[in-house]
PDB file of C-alpha atoms in Angstrom:
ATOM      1  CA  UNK A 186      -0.123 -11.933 -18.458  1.00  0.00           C
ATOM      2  CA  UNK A 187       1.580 -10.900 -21.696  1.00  0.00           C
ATOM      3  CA  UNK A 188       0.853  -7.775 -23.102  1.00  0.00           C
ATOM      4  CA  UNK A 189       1.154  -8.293 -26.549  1.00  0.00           C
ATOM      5  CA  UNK A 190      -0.820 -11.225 -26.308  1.00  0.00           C
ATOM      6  CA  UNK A 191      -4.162  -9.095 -25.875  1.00  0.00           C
ATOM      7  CA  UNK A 192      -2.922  -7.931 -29.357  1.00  0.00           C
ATOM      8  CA  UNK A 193      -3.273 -11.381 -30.940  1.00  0.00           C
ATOM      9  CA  UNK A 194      -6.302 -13.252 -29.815  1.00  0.00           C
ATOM     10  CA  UNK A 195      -7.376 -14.436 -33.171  1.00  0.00           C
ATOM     11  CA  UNK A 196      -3.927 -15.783 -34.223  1.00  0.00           C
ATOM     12  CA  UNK A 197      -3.582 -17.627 -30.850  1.00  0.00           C
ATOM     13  CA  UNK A 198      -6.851 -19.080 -31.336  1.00  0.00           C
ATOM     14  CA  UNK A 199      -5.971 -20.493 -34.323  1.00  0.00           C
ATOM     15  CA  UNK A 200      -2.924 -22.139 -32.773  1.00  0.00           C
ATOM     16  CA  UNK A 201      -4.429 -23.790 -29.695  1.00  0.00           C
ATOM     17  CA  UNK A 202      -7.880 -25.840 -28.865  1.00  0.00           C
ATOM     18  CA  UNK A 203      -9.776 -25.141 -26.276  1.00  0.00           C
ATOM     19  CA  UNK A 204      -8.137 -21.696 -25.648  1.00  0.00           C
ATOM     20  CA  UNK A 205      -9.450 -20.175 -22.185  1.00  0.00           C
ATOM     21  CA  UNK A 206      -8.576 -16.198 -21.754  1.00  0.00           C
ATOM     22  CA  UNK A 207      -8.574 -13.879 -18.611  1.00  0.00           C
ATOM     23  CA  UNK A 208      -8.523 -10.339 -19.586  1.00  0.00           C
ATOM     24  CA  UNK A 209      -7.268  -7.479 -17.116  1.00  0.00           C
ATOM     25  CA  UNK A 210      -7.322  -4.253 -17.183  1.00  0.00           C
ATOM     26  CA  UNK A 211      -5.969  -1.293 -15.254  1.00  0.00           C
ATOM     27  CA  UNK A 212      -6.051   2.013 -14.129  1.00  0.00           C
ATOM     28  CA  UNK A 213      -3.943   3.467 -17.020  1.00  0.00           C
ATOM     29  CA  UNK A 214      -2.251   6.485 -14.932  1.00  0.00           C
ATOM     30  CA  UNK A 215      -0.975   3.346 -12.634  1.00  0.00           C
ATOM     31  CA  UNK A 216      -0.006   1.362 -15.640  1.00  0.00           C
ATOM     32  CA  UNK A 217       2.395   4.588 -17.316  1.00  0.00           C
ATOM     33  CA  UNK A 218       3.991   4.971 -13.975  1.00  0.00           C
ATOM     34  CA  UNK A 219       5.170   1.646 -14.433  1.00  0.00           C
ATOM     35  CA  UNK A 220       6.056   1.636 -17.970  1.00  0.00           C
ATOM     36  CA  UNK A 221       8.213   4.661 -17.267  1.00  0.00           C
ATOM     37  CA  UNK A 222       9.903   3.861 -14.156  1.00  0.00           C
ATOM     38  CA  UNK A 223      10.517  -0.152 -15.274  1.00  0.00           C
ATOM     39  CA  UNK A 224      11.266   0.558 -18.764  1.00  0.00           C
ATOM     40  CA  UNK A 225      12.936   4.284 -18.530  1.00  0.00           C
ATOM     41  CA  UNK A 226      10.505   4.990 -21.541  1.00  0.00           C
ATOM     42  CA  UNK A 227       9.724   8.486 -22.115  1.00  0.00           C
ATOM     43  CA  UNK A 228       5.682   9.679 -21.318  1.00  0.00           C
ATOM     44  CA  UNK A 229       4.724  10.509 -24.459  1.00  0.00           C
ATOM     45  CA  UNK A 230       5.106   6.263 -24.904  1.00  0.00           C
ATOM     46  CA  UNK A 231       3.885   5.317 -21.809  1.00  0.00           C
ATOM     47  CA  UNK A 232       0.673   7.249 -22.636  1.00  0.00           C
ATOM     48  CA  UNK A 233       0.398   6.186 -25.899  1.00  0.00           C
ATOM     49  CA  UNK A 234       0.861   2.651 -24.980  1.00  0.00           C
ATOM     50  CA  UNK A 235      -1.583   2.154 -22.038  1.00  0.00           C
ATOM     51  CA  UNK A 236      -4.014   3.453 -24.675  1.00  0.00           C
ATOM     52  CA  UNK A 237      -3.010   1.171 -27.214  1.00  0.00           C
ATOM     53  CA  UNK A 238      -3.505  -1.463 -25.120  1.00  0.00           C
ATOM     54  CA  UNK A 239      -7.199  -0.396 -23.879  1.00  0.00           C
ATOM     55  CA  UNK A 240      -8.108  -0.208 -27.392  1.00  0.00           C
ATOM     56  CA  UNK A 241      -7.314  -3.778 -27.619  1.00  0.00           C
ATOM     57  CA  UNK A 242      -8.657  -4.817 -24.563  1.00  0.00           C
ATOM     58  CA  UNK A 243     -12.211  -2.936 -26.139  1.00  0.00           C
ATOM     59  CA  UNK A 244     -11.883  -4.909 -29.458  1.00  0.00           C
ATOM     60  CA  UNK A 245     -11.345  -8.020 -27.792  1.00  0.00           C
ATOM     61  CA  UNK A 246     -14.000  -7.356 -25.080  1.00  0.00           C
ATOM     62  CA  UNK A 247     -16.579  -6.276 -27.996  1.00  0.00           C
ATOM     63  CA  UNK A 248     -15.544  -9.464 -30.494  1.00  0.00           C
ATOM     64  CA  UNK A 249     -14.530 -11.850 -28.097  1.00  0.00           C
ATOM     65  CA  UNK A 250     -17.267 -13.107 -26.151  1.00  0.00           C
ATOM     66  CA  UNK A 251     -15.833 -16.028 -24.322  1.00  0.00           C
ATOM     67  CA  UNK A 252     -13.164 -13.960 -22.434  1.00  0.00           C
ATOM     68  CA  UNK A 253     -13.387 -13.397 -18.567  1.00  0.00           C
ATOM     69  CA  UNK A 254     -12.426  -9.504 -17.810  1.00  0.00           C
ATOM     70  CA  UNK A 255     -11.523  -8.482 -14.627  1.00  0.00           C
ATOM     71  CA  UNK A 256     -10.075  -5.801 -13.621  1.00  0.00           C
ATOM     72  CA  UNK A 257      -6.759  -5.472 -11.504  1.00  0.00           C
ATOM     73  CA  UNK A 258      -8.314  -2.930  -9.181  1.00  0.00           C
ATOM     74  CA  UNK A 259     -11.506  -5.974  -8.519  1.00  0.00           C
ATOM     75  CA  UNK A 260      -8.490  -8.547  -8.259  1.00  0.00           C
ATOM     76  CA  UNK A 261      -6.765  -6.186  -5.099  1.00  0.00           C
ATOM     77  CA  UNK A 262      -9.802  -4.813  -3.205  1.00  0.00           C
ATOM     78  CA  UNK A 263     -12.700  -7.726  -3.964  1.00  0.00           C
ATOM     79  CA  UNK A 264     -10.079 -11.122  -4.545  1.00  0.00           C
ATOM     80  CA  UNK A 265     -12.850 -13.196  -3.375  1.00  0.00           C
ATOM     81  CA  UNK A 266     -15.776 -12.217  -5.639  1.00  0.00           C
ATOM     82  CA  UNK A 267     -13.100 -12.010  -8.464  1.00  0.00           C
ATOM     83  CA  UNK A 268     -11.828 -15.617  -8.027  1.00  0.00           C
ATOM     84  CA  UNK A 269     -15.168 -16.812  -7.751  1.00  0.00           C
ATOM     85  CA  UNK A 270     -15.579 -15.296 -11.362  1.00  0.00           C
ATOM     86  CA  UNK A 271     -12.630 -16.891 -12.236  1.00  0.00           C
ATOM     87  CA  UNK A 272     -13.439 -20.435 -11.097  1.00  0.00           C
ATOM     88  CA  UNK A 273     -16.566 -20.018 -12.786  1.00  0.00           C
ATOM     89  CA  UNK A 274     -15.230 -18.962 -15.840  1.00  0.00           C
ATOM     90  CA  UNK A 275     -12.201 -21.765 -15.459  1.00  0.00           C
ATOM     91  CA  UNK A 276     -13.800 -24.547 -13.562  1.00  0.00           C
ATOM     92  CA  UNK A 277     -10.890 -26.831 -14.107  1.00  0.00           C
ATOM     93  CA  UNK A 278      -8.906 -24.741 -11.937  1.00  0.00           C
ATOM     94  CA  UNK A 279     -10.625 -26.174  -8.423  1.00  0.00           C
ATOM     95  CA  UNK A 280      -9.384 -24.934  -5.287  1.00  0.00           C
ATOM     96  CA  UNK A 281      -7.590 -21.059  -5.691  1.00  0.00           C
ATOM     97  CA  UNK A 282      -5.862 -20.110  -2.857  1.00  0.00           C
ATOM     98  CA  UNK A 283      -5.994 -16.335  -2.748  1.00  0.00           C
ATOM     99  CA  UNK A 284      -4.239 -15.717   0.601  1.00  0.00           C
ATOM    100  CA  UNK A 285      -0.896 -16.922  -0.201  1.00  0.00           C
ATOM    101  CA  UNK A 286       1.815 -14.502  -0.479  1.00  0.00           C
ATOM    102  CA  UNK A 287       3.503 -14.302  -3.979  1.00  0.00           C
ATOM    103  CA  UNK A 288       6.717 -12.583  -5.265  1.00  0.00           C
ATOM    104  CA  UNK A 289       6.190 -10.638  -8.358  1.00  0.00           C
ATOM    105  CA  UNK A 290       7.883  -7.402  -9.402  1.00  0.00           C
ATOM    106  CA  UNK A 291       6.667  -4.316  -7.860  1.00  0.00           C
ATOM    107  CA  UNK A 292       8.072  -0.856  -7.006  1.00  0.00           C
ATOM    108  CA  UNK A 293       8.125  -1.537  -2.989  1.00  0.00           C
ATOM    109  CA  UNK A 294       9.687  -4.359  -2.460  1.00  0.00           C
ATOM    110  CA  UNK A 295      11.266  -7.802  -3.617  1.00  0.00           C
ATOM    111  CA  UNK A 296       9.737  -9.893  -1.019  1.00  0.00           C
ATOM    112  CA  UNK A 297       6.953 -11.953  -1.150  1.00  0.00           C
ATOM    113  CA  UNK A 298       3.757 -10.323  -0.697  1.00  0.00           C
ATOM    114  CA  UNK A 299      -0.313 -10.884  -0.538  1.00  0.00           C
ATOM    115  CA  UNK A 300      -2.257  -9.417  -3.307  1.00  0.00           C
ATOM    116  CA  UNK A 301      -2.516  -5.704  -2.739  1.00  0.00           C
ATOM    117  CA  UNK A 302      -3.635  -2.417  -4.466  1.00  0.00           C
ATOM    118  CA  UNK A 303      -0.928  -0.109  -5.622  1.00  0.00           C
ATOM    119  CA  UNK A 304      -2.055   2.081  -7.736  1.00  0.00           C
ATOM    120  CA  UNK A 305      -2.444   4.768  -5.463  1.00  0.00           C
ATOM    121  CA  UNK A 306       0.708   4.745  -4.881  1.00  0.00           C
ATOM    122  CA  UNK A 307       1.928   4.649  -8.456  1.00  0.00           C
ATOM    123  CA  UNK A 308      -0.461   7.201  -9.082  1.00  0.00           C
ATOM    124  CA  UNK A 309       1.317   9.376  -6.605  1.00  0.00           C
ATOM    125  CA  UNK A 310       5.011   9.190  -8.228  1.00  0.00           C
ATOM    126  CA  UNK A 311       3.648  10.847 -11.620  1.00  0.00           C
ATOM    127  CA  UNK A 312       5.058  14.449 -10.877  1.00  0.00           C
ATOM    128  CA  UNK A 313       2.823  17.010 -12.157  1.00  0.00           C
ATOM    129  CA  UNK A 314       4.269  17.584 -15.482  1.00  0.00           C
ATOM    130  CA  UNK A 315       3.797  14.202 -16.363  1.00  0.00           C
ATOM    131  CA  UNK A 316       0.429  14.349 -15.069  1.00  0.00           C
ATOM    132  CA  UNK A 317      -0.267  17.285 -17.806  1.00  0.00           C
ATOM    133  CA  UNK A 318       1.686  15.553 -20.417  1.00  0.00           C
ATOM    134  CA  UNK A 319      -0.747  11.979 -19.741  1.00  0.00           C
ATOM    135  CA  UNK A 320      -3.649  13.970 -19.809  1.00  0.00           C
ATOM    136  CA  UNK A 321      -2.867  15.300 -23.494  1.00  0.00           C
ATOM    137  CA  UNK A 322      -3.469  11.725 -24.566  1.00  0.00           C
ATOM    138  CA  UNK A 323      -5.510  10.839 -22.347  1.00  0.00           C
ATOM    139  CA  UNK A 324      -8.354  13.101 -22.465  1.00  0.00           C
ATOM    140  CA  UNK A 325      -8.460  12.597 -26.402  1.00  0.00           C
ATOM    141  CA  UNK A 326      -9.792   8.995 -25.328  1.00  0.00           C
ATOM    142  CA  UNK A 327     -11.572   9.911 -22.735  1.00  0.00           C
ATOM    143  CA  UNK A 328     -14.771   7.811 -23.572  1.00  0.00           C
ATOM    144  CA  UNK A 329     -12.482   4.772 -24.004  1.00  0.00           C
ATOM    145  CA  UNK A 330     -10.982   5.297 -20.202  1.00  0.00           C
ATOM    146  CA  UNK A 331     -14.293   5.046 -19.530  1.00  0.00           C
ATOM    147  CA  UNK A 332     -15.596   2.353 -21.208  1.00  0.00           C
ATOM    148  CA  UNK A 333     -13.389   0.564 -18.719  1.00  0.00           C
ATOM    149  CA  UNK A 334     -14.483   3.134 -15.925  1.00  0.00           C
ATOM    150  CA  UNK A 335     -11.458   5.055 -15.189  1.00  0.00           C
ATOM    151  CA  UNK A 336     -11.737   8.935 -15.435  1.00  0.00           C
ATOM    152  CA  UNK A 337      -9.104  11.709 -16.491  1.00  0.00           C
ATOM    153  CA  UNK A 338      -7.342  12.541 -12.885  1.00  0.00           C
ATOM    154  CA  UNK A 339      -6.372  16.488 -12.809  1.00  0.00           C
TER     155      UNK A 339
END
């Protein structure tokens, strides 16, 4: 779940046999309200960054064609039909338990929890003038938002 590692695919290949990668993606306006409120980075960055990182995700999607992508919004709302493309994609990995409760860092609480959608939510605490400030970057790269079907939010 490293971010940087969707920046080195070919050098971890290199490294390790048999390699297996799962690819996710996420709404981008989601993933800046987190980079801002975790890191205390600036928007300008945040934008810049969830960008970067789609235009990895693209090149390794495009060059890569043994990695699973799923999306984090198909992992919250369908987690059955997305584990099943896991398992298939990782058979080795048997039995997944989807309905346990896991504790992972999150805005709401630091509790375990069950896998759950929170981008609308996120999406929520970007104040308009961030909102205007995203959208500069944004809508440059509009077509790649796309590619991974997200759309410029006014």
């Amino acid at each position: 779940k490293s971010t940087t590692n969707i920046m080195r695919v070919r050098e971890i290949r290199k490294v390790f046999d048999n390699i297996i990668f799962l690819a996710m993606v996420r709404n981008p306006y989601a993933q800046v309200e987190g980079i801002i409120r975790r890191n205390q980075a600036t928007v300008e960055y945040a934008a810049e960054f969830s960008l970067k990182c789609l235009r990895y995700q693209r090149r390794n999607k495009e060059n890569e064609d043994d990695i699973l992508f799923i999306s984090y919004e198909d992992l919250c709302d369908n987690t059955e039909m997305t584990m099943a493309k896991i398992k298939k994609h990782i058979p080795e990995l048997g039995f997944i338990n989807f309905d346990l409760e896991f504790s992972a860092h999150n805005f709401k609480t630091s509790k375990r929890i069950k896998i759950q959608n929170f981008n609308n939510e996120k999406i929520s605490k970007i104040s308009s003038e961030q909102l205007k400030v995203i959208n500069s970057y944004f809508k440059k790269e509009e077509e790649l938002l796309n590619y991974f079907g997200y759309s410029i939010i006014e």
